[in-house]
XYZ file of N, CA and C in Angstrom:
804
model
N 7.333 -36.940 -6.644
C 6.944 -38.193 -5.983
C 5.510 -38.071 -5.484
N 4.744 -39.155 -5.609
C 3.349 -39.139 -5.175
C 3.147 -40.138 -4.049
N 2.428 -39.663 -2.997
C 2.123 -40.515 -1.859
C 0.620 -40.722 -1.770
N 0.215 -41.906 -1.350
C -1.202 -42.188 -1.180
C -1.695 -41.782 0.187
N -3.016 -41.812 0.416
C -3.582 -41.454 1.710
C -3.023 -42.275 2.859
N -2.680 -43.529 2.608
C -2.130 -44.374 3.677
C -0.800 -43.821 4.172
N 0.020 -43.323 3.239
C 1.307 -42.745 3.632
C 1.097 -41.508 4.494
N 0.078 -40.722 4.140
C -0.239 -39.532 4.945
C -0.638 -39.938 6.360
N -1.429 -40.986 6.491
C -1.875 -41.445 7.809
C -0.687 -41.843 8.669
N 0.268 -42.566 8.074
C 1.458 -42.987 8.819
C 2.277 -41.784 9.254
N 2.499 -40.847 8.319
C 3.311 -39.678 8.636
C 2.658 -38.817 9.708
N 1.335 -38.629 9.609
C 0.645 -37.738 10.534
C 0.616 -38.273 11.958
N 0.774 -39.596 12.104
C 0.755 -40.189 13.442
C 2.119 -40.142 14.101
N 3.149 -39.856 13.329
C 4.497 -39.804 13.886
C 4.705 -38.495 14.634
N 5.460 -38.558 15.719
C 5.808 -37.354 16.449
C 6.908 -36.612 15.696
N 6.858 -35.295 15.774
C 7.893 -34.521 15.104
C 7.290 -33.471 14.188
N 7.898 -33.269 13.018
C 7.445 -32.220 12.102
C 5.990 -32.382 11.683
N 5.361 -31.258 11.359
C 3.950 -31.265 10.972
C 3.751 -31.906 9.603
N 2.558 -32.469 9.408
C 2.185 -33.070 8.129
C 0.793 -32.563 7.761
N 0.647 -32.032 6.556
C -0.638 -31.503 6.106
C -0.986 -32.106 4.752
N -2.205 -32.617 4.648
C -2.736 -33.055 3.355
C -3.694 -31.975 2.886
N -3.356 -31.325 1.770
C -4.104 -30.148 1.333
C -4.402 -30.222 -0.153
N -5.378 -29.420 -0.540
C -5.714 -29.260 -1.958
C -5.461 -27.803 -2.331
N -4.818 -27.602 -3.478
C -4.508 -26.254 -3.963
C -5.588 -25.819 -4.959
N -6.233 -24.699 -4.670
C -7.332 -24.234 -5.512
C -6.914 -23.114 -6.456
N -6.215 -22.116 -5.939
C -5.964 -20.911 -6.722
C -4.511 -20.470 -6.641
N -4.012 -19.973 -7.754
C -2.679 -19.380 -7.821
C -2.803 -17.974 -8.400
N -2.099 -17.039 -7.784
C -2.064 -15.664 -8.300
C -0.628 -15.168 -8.264
N -0.127 -14.684 -9.393
C 1.247 -14.184 -9.475
C 1.245 -12.661 -9.430
N 2.051 -12.101 -8.550
C 2.161 -10.648 -8.408
C 3.634 -10.270 -8.355
N 3.916 -8.982 -8.546
C 5.277 -8.463 -8.387
C 5.357 -7.727 -7.062
N 6.291 -8.126 -6.227
C 6.468 -7.490 -4.935
C 7.910 -7.039 -4.749
N 8.114 -6.027 -3.907
C 9.487 -5.551 -3.685
C 10.379 -6.640 -3.108
N 11.594 -6.727 -3.630
C 12.584 -7.661 -3.100
C 13.742 -6.924 -2.424
N 13.835 -5.602 -2.715
C 14.930 -4.815 -2.131
C 14.504 -3.352 -2.095
N 14.933 -2.667 -1.029
C 14.599 -1.253 -0.862
C 15.872 -0.415 -0.813
N 15.757 0.845 -1.218
C 16.874 1.779 -1.132
C 16.594 2.765 -0.002
N 17.490 2.777 0.984
C 17.337 3.668 2.133
C 18.268 4.875 2.041
N 18.895 5.080 0.895
C 19.889 6.147 0.772
C 19.265 7.524 0.571
N 18.057 7.568 0.045
C 17.425 8.857 -0.217
C 16.201 9.080 0.638
N 15.542 10.199 0.396
C 14.299 10.529 1.067
C 13.291 10.925 -0.003
N 12.248 10.155 -0.226
C 11.809 9.037 0.614
C 12.512 7.729 0.288
N 12.314 6.731 1.144
C 12.767 5.368 0.868
C 12.020 4.864 -0.364
N 12.729 4.155 -1.245
C 12.105 3.696 -2.485
C 12.297 2.196 -2.680
N 11.488 1.633 -3.558
C 11.638 0.234 -3.946
C 12.749 0.145 -4.975
N 13.794 -0.636 -4.687
C 14.944 -0.739 -5.581
C 14.802 -1.871 -6.586
N 14.072 -2.911 -6.242
C 13.928 -4.053 -7.146
C 12.660 -4.824 -6.785
N 12.118 -5.539 -7.783
C 10.923 -6.344 -7.577
C 11.151 -7.757 -8.111
N 10.316 -8.676 -7.654
C 10.411 -10.052 -8.109
C 9.010 -10.654 -8.213
N 8.893 -11.711 -9.025
C 7.623 -12.409 -9.148
C 7.385 -13.258 -7.907
N 6.186 -13.157 -7.375
C 5.783 -13.929 -6.202
C 4.462 -14.608 -6.529
N 4.355 -15.888 -6.191
C 3.119 -16.634 -6.439
C 2.389 -16.870 -5.131
N 1.108 -16.529 -5.123
C 0.256 -16.758 -3.958
C -0.637 -17.958 -4.236
N -0.645 -18.908 -3.335
C -1.468 -20.112 -3.478
C -2.412 -20.213 -2.287
N -3.639 -20.614 -2.556
C -4.573 -20.922 -1.467
C -4.719 -22.434 -1.398
N -4.469 -22.998 -0.215
C -4.589 -24.438 -0.005
C -5.459 -24.680 1.219
N -6.067 -25.853 1.290
C -6.911 -26.190 2.432
C -6.862 -27.684 2.696
N -6.982 -28.029 3.985
C -7.069 -29.438 4.373
C -8.520 -29.865 4.577
N -9.457 -28.989 4.227
C -10.873 -29.265 4.409
C -11.456 -28.576 5.620
N -10.598 -28.221 6.562
C -11.034 -27.498 7.761
C -10.457 -26.090 7.810
N -9.186 -25.980 7.504
C -8.470 -24.708 7.607
C -7.954 -24.292 6.234
N -8.025 -22.986 5.957
C -7.475 -22.443 4.718
C -6.140 -21.777 5.029
N -5.167 -21.985 4.153
C -3.844 -21.407 4.335
C -3.433 -20.635 3.079
N -2.693 -19.576 3.289
C -2.100 -18.831 2.188
C -0.623 -19.200 2.119
N -0.187 -19.651 0.954
C 1.216 -20.033 0.743
C 1.836 -19.056 -0.241
N 2.959 -18.461 0.132
C 3.674 -17.523 -0.727
C 4.986 -18.158 -1.173
N 5.159 -18.299 -2.479
C 6.378 -18.909 -3.030
C 7.033 -17.957 -4.014
N 8.343 -18.087 -4.133
C 9.088 -17.249 -5.083
C 10.212 -18.059 -5.700
N 10.701 -17.588 -6.846
C 11.824 -18.247 -7.504
C 11.530 -19.690 -7.886
N 12.476 -20.577 -7.590
C 12.337 -21.991 -7.942
C 11.226 -22.683 -7.166
N 10.799 -22.090 -6.038
C 9.744 -22.698 -5.228
C 8.385 -22.689 -5.926
N 8.179 -21.750 -6.857
C 6.858 -21.560 -7.446
C 6.330 -22.835 -8.096
N 7.221 -23.633 -8.642
C 6.800 -24.862 -9.328
C 6.404 -25.972 -8.363
N 6.562 -25.762 -7.038
C 6.231 -26.794 -6.063
C 4.733 -27.114 -6.049
N 3.890 -26.106 -6.323
C 2.446 -26.299 -6.242
C 1.782 -25.957 -7.568
N 0.654 -26.596 -7.826
C -0.135 -26.340 -9.029
C -1.609 -26.276 -8.656
N -2.331 -25.437 -9.370
C -3.766 -25.342 -9.153
C -4.440 -26.680 -9.454
N -5.410 -27.052 -8.637
C -6.186 -28.257 -8.882
C -5.516 -29.546 -8.440
N -4.357 -29.463 -7.798
C -3.644 -30.658 -7.343
C -3.690 -30.749 -5.816
N -3.570 -31.991 -5.322
C -3.539 -32.230 -3.882
C -2.139 -32.663 -3.464
N -1.764 -32.322 -2.234
C -0.391 -32.549 -1.781
C -0.349 -32.984 -0.324
N 0.708 -33.705 0.004
C 1.102 -33.908 1.389
C 2.312 -33.005 1.616
N 2.185 -32.075 2.544
C 3.259 -31.123 2.821
C 3.839 -31.463 4.189
N 5.085 -31.818 4.179
C 5.780 -32.310 5.369
C 6.742 -31.249 5.884
N 6.619 -30.937 7.177
C 7.533 -30.019 7.859
C 7.388 -28.571 7.366
N 6.160 -28.107 7.249
C 5.907 -26.691 6.965
C 5.593 -25.973 8.273
N 5.787 -24.667 8.279
C 5.484 -23.847 9.453
C 4.168 -23.115 9.232
N 3.254 -23.222 10.176
C 1.970 -22.534 10.086
C 1.992 -21.324 11.020
N 1.698 -20.176 10.439
C 1.642 -18.933 11.202
C 0.180 -18.504 11.314
N -0.346 -18.552 12.532
C -1.735 -18.162 12.757
C -1.887 -16.657 12.541
N -2.827 -16.301 11.730
C -3.034 -14.889 11.420
C -4.478 -14.713 10.992
N -4.919 -13.472 10.897
C -6.249 -13.197 10.374
C -6.099 -12.203 9.225
N -6.951 -12.264 8.234
C -8.126 -13.131 8.146
C -7.815 -14.551 7.686
N -6.569 -14.869 7.331
C -6.235 -16.224 6.906
C -4.844 -16.566 7.419
N -4.667 -17.823 7.868
C -3.364 -18.261 8.356
C -2.404 -18.476 7.193
N -1.121 -18.425 7.497
C -0.087 -18.577 6.474
C 0.669 -19.882 6.675
N 0.933 -20.585 5.587
C 1.754 -21.786 5.632
C 3.078 -21.461 4.942
N 4.172 -21.632 5.685
C 5.499 -21.264 5.183
C 6.269 -22.523 4.826
N 6.721 -22.599 3.572
C 7.519 -23.735 3.103
C 8.995 -23.349 3.169
N 9.709 -23.950 4.109
C 11.119 -23.639 4.294
C 12.029 -24.620 3.580
N 13.318 -24.516 3.884
C 14.308 -25.380 3.225
C 14.127 -26.855 3.590
N 13.571 -27.123 4.752
C 13.387 -28.504 5.202
C 12.016 -29.062 4.839
N 11.188 -28.259 4.186
C 9.844 -28.706 3.814
C 9.907 -29.652 2.623
N 9.077 -30.674 2.656
C 8.982 -31.610 1.537
C 7.536 -31.645 1.057
N 7.372 -31.611 -0.270
C 6.038 -31.578 -0.877
C 5.870 -32.802 -1.768
N 4.798 -33.566 -1.549
C 4.520 -34.763 -2.336
C 3.104 -34.683 -2.902
N 2.942 -35.055 -4.158
C 1.604 -35.139 -4.738
C 0.880 -36.341 -4.136
N -0.441 -36.206 -4.020
C -1.236 -37.292 -3.458
C -2.588 -37.361 -4.160
N -3.412 -38.310 -3.751
C -4.741 -38.475 -4.355
C -5.580 -37.225 -4.105
N -6.504 -36.918 -5.009
C -7.309 -35.694 -4.896
C -8.066 -35.603 -3.579
N -8.025 -34.437 -2.980
C -8.787 -34.147 -1.772
C -9.982 -33.292 -2.176
N -11.171 -33.749 -1.891
C -12.385 -33.053 -2.297
C -12.750 -31.964 -1.293
N -13.111 -30.784 -1.829
C -13.531 -29.664 -1.002
C -14.922 -29.208 -1.417
N -15.661 -28.618 -0.484
C -17.003 -28.135 -0.823
C -16.920 -26.772 -1.511
N -18.029 -26.364 -2.116
C -18.057 -25.128 -2.902
C -17.779 -23.900 -2.051
N -18.259 -23.881 -0.826
C -18.027 -22.724 0.047
C -16.543 -22.549 0.336
N -15.853 -23.657 0.606
C -14.413 -23.593 0.865
C -13.666 -23.086 -0.359
N -14.044 -23.558 -1.536
C -13.389 -23.129 -2.779
C -13.584 -21.636 -2.992
N -14.797 -21.132 -2.716
C -15.063 -19.699 -2.860
C -14.181 -18.884 -1.918
N -14.070 -19.315 -0.662
C -13.251 -18.604 0.313
C -11.774 -18.653 -0.059
N -11.345 -19.758 -0.638
C -9.942 -19.890 -1.022
C -9.590 -18.956 -2.170
N -10.510 -18.770 -3.093
C -10.276 -17.822 -4.193
C -10.198 -16.392 -3.669
N -10.983 -16.114 -2.652
C -11.001 -14.781 -2.052
C -9.687 -14.458 -1.347
N -9.027 -15.452 -0.758
C -7.872 -15.163 0.084
C -6.625 -14.753 -0.708
N -6.544 -15.053 -2.003
C -5.388 -14.619 -2.792
C -5.627 -13.277 -3.467
N -6.874 -12.829 -3.492
C -7.220 -11.521 -4.041
C -8.345 -10.940 -3.190
N -8.044 -10.615 -1.932
C -9.089 -10.310 -0.961
C -9.725 -8.935 -1.152
N -10.950 -8.829 -0.700
C -11.628 -7.544 -0.672
C -11.250 -6.814 0.616
N -11.609 -5.537 0.687
C -11.297 -4.723 1.860
C -12.507 -3.852 2.175
N -13.038 -4.006 3.378
C -14.269 -3.312 3.762
C -13.969 -1.912 4.285
N -14.649 -0.914 3.741
C -14.509 0.454 4.225
C -15.071 0.551 5.639
N -14.295 1.155 6.550
C -14.719 1.283 7.941
C -14.416 2.688 8.437
N -15.340 3.264 9.171
C -15.158 4.598 9.747
C -14.325 4.505 11.018
N -13.520 5.531 11.283
C -12.663 5.507 12.458
C -13.462 5.528 13.756
N -14.679 6.050 13.717
C -15.487 6.108 14.935
C -16.387 4.885 15.114
N -16.167 3.856 14.312
C -16.929 2.612 14.440
C -16.561 1.952 15.772
N -17.518 1.753 16.693
C -17.183 1.165 17.998
C -16.651 -0.263 17.909
N -16.947 -0.973 16.814
C -16.464 -2.342 16.665
C -15.275 -2.454 15.736
N -14.559 -1.356 15.565
C -13.470 -1.317 14.578
C -12.388 -2.356 14.855
N -11.975 -2.494 16.121
C -10.880 -3.414 16.441
C -11.319 -4.873 16.441
N -12.608 -5.101 16.388
C -13.098 -6.483 16.403
C -13.299 -7.055 15.005
N -13.103 -6.243 13.986
C -13.285 -6.717 12.611
C -12.192 -7.716 12.265
N -12.574 -8.844 11.652
C -11.634 -9.931 11.385
C -11.056 -9.894 9.971
N -11.769 -9.288 9.041
C -11.278 -9.233 7.677
C -10.414 -8.004 7.438
N -9.986 -7.820 6.193
C -9.233 -6.623 5.842
C -10.179 -5.428 5.792
N -9.703 -4.270 6.252
C -10.526 -3.075 6.220
C -9.763 -1.925 5.568
N -10.517 -0.959 5.065
C -9.960 0.237 4.439
C -10.263 1.442 5.316
N -9.229 2.209 5.641
C -9.375 3.396 6.469
C -9.047 4.641 5.653
N -9.798 5.689 5.882
C -9.527 6.967 5.235
C -9.531 8.061 6.288
N -8.832 9.138 6.002
C -8.794 10.257 6.929
C -7.686 11.218 6.560
N -7.418 12.120 7.467
C -6.356 13.116 7.276
C -5.133 12.715 8.078
N -3.948 12.831 7.480
C -2.715 12.521 8.194
C -2.528 13.540 9.310
N -2.517 13.060 10.550
C -2.336 13.954 11.693
C -0.873 14.027 12.107
N -0.224 12.889 12.145
C 1.209 12.844 12.474
C 1.798 11.572 11.891
N 3.099 11.562 11.700
C 3.762 10.370 11.174
C 5.205 10.332 11.633
N 5.708 9.118 11.776
C 7.090 8.930 12.204
C 7.992 8.825 10.977
N 9.311 9.045 11.150
C 10.234 8.815 10.040
C 10.240 7.328 9.670
N 10.612 7.030 8.449
C 10.722 5.642 8.012
C 11.930 5.008 8.695
N 11.710 3.868 9.342
C 12.780 3.151 10.024
C 13.161 1.916 9.215
N 14.409 1.485 9.353
C 14.914 0.298 8.669
C 15.088 -0.827 9.680
N 14.359 -1.932 9.491
C 14.473 -3.046 10.414
C 15.734 -3.857 10.116
N 16.002 -4.849 10.961
C 17.175 -5.697 10.752
C 17.091 -6.461 9.438
N 15.884 -6.740 8.982
C 15.717 -7.440 7.714
C 15.623 -6.507 6.528
N 16.059 -5.248 6.714
C 16.031 -4.229 5.654
C 14.610 -3.989 5.139
N 13.672 -3.961 6.068
C 12.276 -3.690 5.746
C 11.915 -2.298 6.264
N 11.357 -1.441 5.432
C 10.945 -0.115 5.917
C 9.637 -0.186 6.702
N 9.581 0.540 7.815
C 8.369 0.613 8.634
C 8.191 2.050 9.112
N 6.950 2.447 9.299
C 6.658 3.758 9.880
C 5.241 3.738 10.445
N 5.005 4.593 11.427
C 3.669 4.740 12.004
C 3.060 6.042 11.502
N 1.780 5.983 11.182
C 1.054 7.179 10.779
C -0.241 7.234 11.580
N -0.558 8.415 12.078
C -1.811 8.623 12.798
C -2.746 9.425 11.909
N -3.939 8.889 11.705
C -4.907 9.567 10.862
C -6.126 9.938 11.686
N -6.845 10.971 11.227
C -8.037 11.409 11.954
C -9.203 11.598 11.001
N -10.384 11.320 11.537
C -11.622 11.447 10.775
C -12.729 11.774 11.764
N -13.424 12.882 11.529
C -14.515 13.311 12.409
C -14.058 13.392 13.865
N -12.851 13.891 14.082
C -12.346 14.085 15.434
C -11.765 12.855 16.090
N -11.817 11.706 15.420
C -11.285 10.453 15.971
C -9.938 10.149 15.326
N -8.956 9.760 16.140
C -7.615 9.453 15.643
C -7.302 7.968 15.839
N -6.626 7.381 14.853
C -6.187 5.992 14.938
C -4.772 5.881 14.374
N -4.010 4.936 14.954
C -2.630 4.728 14.499
C -2.556 3.507 13.592
N -1.811 3.648 12.488
C -1.610 2.552 11.548
C -0.112 2.332 11.378
N 0.334 1.103 11.537
C 1.732 0.750 11.311
C 1.892 0.297 9.865
N 2.647 1.058 9.080
C 2.867 0.733 7.672
C 4.197 0.006 7.521
N 4.177 -1.078 6.761
C 5.381 -1.877 6.566
C 5.607 -2.135 5.091
N 6.880 -2.403 4.749
C 7.282 -2.736 3.387
C 6.897 -1.610 2.417
N 6.311 -1.945 1.268
C 6.046 -0.922 0.256
C 5.085 0.146 0.758
N 4.177 -0.212 1.640
C 3.226 0.768 2.174
C 3.932 1.892 2.919
N 5.135 1.611 3.450
C 5.879 2.622 4.201
C 6.692 3.548 3.303
N 6.741 3.284 2.000
C 7.558 4.093 1.097
C 6.778 5.228 0.440
N 5.457 5.277 0.644
C 4.644 6.323 0.018
C 4.916 7.654 0.720
N 5.335 8.715 -0.010
C 5.587 10.018 0.622
C 4.300 10.583 1.236
N 4.391 11.006 2.478
C 3.226 11.540 3.184
C 3.591 12.831 3.895
N 2.582 13.691 4.076
C 2.744 14.933 4.808
C 1.534 15.150 5.708
N 1.726 15.738 6.890
C 0.574 16.066 7.731
C -0.415 16.949 6.963
N -1.693 16.679 7.163
C -2.726 17.444 6.481
C -3.226 16.800 5.208
N -2.490 15.814 4.685
C -2.924 15.114 3.477
C -4.098 14.195 3.781
N -4.999 14.075 2.811
C -6.023 13.044 2.895
C -5.390 11.732 2.445
N -5.714 10.654 3.131
C -5.062 9.374 2.860
C -6.086 8.254 2.867
N -5.834 7.262 2.036
C -6.659 6.056 1.982
C -5.725 4.857 2.106
N -5.997 3.987 3.084
C -5.145 2.818 3.338
C -6.028 1.578 3.276
N -5.779 0.722 2.290
C -6.605 -0.469 2.120
C -5.956 -1.686 2.792
N -6.765 -2.712 3.015
C -6.293 -4.029 3.470
C -5.416 -3.957 4.724
N -5.896 -3.234 5.740
C -5.181 -3.232 7.016
C -5.831 -4.233 7.955
N -5.050 -4.677 8.942
C -5.526 -5.648 9.928
C -5.560 -4.983 11.305
N -6.568 -5.328 12.088
C -6.696 -4.729 13.415
C -5.791 -5.435 14.415
N -5.257 -4.645 15.341
C -4.450 -5.168 16.440
C -5.057 -4.623 17.729
N -6.049 -5.341 18.246
C -6.804 -4.857 19.399
C -5.927 -4.729 20.637
N -4.919 -5.586 20.784
C -4.074 -5.552 21.977
C -3.279 -4.269 22.061
N -2.854 -3.736 20.914
C -2.051 -2.523 20.902
C -2.840 -1.298 20.439
N -4.149 -1.484 20.220
C -5.014 -0.384 19.789
C -4.470 0.333 18.556
N -4.131 -0.456 17.547
C -3.674 0.135 16.295
C -3.957 -0.848 15.162
N -3.581 -0.454 13.974
C -3.797 -1.270 12.792
C -2.462 -1.488 12.092
N -2.371 -2.594 11.356
C -1.131 -2.961 10.689
C -1.404 -3.214 9.217
N -0.517 -2.734 8.370
C -0.660 -2.987 6.941
C -0.393 -4.457 6.644
N -0.830 -4.896 5.484
C -0.619 -6.273 5.050
C 0.096 -6.271 3.705
N 0.345 -7.469 3.181
C 0.981 -7.581 1.870
C 0.081 -7.015 0.768
N -1.211 -6.885 1.040
C -2.159 -6.402 0.038
C -2.444 -4.901 0.164
N -1.857 -4.264 1.160
C -2.162 -2.855 1.433
C -1.717 -1.938 0.298
N -2.594 -1.003 -0.035
C -2.278 0.070 -0.987
C -2.532 1.399 -0.277
N -1.535 2.276 -0.289
C -1.666 3.603 0.310
C -1.757 4.628 -0.805
N -2.802 5.443 -0.752
C -2.971 6.480 -1.777
C -3.431 7.769 -1.121
N -3.167 8.855 -1.804
C -3.557 10.181 -1.318
C -4.469 10.817 -2.366
N -5.777 10.574 -2.263
C -6.694 11.119 -3.260
C -6.606 12.635 -3.319
N -6.651 13.155 -4.541
C -6.622 14.602 -4.695
C -7.932 15.184 -4.193
N -7.816 16.276 -3.447
C -9.012 16.949 -2.971
C -9.535 17.863 -4.068
N -10.786 17.701 -4.458
C -11.306 18.519 -5.540
C -11.357 19.990 -5.167
N -10.911 20.816 -6.086
C -10.951 22.252 -5.848
C -12.339 22.799 -6.116
N -12.660 23.895 -5.486
C -13.976 24.489 -5.671
C -13.932 25.455 -6.848
N -14.860 25.301 -7.748
C -15.004 26.202 -8.879
C -16.350 26.891 -8.779
N -16.383 28.184 -9.120
C -17.629 28.926 -9.082
C -17.972 29.406 -10.479
N -19.245 29.517 -10.744
C -19.703 29.841 -12.083
C -20.792 30.906 -12.023
N -20.945 31.598 -13.136
C -22.012 32.569 -13.301
C -22.812 32.202 -14.548
N -24.131 32.252 -14.419
C -24.971 32.022 -15.576
C -24.909 33.256 -16.452
N -24.410 33.103 -17.680
C -24.283 34.246 -18.583
C -25.427 34.339 -19.575
N -26.100 33.222 -19.828
C -27.264 33.274 -20.717
C -28.158 32.086 -20.463
N -29.469 32.305 -20.627
C -30.447 31.256 -20.450
C -31.394 31.294 -21.631
N -31.712 30.136 -22.174
C -32.642 30.083 -23.290
C -33.669 29.010 -23.052
N -34.843 29.194 -23.634
C -35.935 28.237 -23.517
C -36.395 27.897 -24.921
N -35.949 26.720 -25.385
C -36.302 26.306 -26.738
C -37.025 24.970 -26.660
N -38.211 24.924 -27.258
C -39.014 23.695 -27.293
C -39.238 23.127 -25.898
N -39.414 24.067 -24.957
C -39.715 23.624 -23.600
C -38.526 23.142 -22.813
N -37.306 23.233 -23.391
C -36.095 22.779 -22.698
C -35.274 23.997 -22.304
N -34.985 24.119 -21.029
C -34.186 25.246 -20.551
C -32.711 24.865 -20.632
N -31.888 25.706 -21.215
C -30.435 25.507 -21.251
C -29.772 26.775 -20.762
N -28.572 26.629 -20.212
C -27.861 27.801 -19.710
C -26.378 27.648 -19.994
N -25.723 28.787 -20.100
C -24.292 28.813 -20.398
C -23.569 29.283 -19.159
N -22.481 28.567 -18.795
C -21.707 28.907 -17.613
C -20.293 29.273 -17.998
N -19.687 30.188 -17.232
C -18.262 30.449 -17.391
C -17.659 30.649 -16.006
N -16.386 30.342 -15.861
C -15.732 30.461 -14.569
C -15.639 31.926 -14.160
N -15.806 32.204 -12.867
C -15.680 33.537 -12.323
C -14.700 33.508 -11.154
N -14.058 34.615 -10.900
C -13.126 34.686 -9.791
C -13.850 34.823 -8.463
N -15.084 35.286 -8.494
C -15.824 35.449 -7.262
C -17.128 34.656 -7.341
N -17.703 34.374 -6.184
C -18.923 33.581 -6.116
C -20.125 34.489 -6.350
N -20.998 34.087 -7.247
C -22.172 34.881 -7.581
C -23.417 34.053 -7.332
N -24.355 34.560 -6.546
C -25.627 33.899 -6.287
C -26.719 34.549 -7.125
N -27.592 33.755 -7.644
C -28.801 34.270 -8.267
C -29.949 33.383 -7.839
N -31.151 33.942 -7.874
C -32.309 33.129 -7.515
C -32.435 31.934 -8.433
N -32.052 32.109 -9.708
C -32.161 31.026 -10.679
C -31.230 29.885 -10.325
N -30.005 30.221 -9.941
C -29.033 29.193 -9.565
C -29.502 28.469 -8.312
N -29.957 29.239 -7.319
C -30.408 28.609 -6.090
C -31.614 27.710 -6.344
N -32.483 28.128 -7.250
C -33.660 27.334 -7.567
C -33.270 25.989 -8.164
N -32.250 26.004 -9.039
C -31.811 24.785 -9.689
C -30.894 23.948 -8.775
N -30.471 24.531 -7.677
C -29.581 23.802 -6.779
C -28.140 23.882 -7.219
N -27.799 24.772 -8.142
C -26.420 24.909 -8.626
C -25.761 26.022 -7.849
N -25.179 25.703 -6.715
C -24.527 26.705 -5.895
C -23.034 26.740 -6.170
N -22.410 25.565 -6.284
C -20.998 25.487 -6.671
C -20.756 24.143 -7.320
N -19.679 24.060 -8.032
C -19.321 22.809 -8.712
C -18.012 22.318 -8.121
N -17.985 21.033 -7.662
C -16.764 20.457 -7.109
C -16.340 19.261 -7.930
């Protein structure tokens, strides 16, 4: 069913459920966990489902809409809608619009948006994550998604919430500074051990509780630490003005003036 702008004006003036006239710019389909297994250690993802992320805007505010199953067909890229009785959850860096069982969606006349808004809307379904140091004095004031790296200092066991969602807290340290990150959903299923190097992308700051929280976009990884290899120059030749040398691995570290001159002390 399609409603005109006049219908939106009438609905928006009525007291009661919210009414939003929005334009949908971008759709992104991803696979996300739908069920977890808590029977083993570690907790694992038992099943996944297709989830569609939509960015919509009323011209002033941008919203992220997450739909799954039969709901996915409710919205289309490039179309404008009147959305009646949706729930808006204020969040950063972008608010979320939740379409529940009582929500009604109607097509309407095109709503024009400026280029800057369209660019921001495309960003919100596939957001970037800014690398931030733990000793950054403005760390908790950052509004966008940030990436933290460091060494795992301590971590709690994985807990199961009432909604069967895994959660755990991990404390990481970098240059003597420690910060706590609350990992939820799939981010909480990554096996971790104290002393591991860890990289956590797309976290959100929680200044009130002095910690950070994972998001739906968070990826937790443990980069391998490169091992140190040492080499000895076994032969050097000078042909046509080009110096070449042959290296082989050694069990012990060997220094030579030639190596130090070239700056080849070790290979990582």
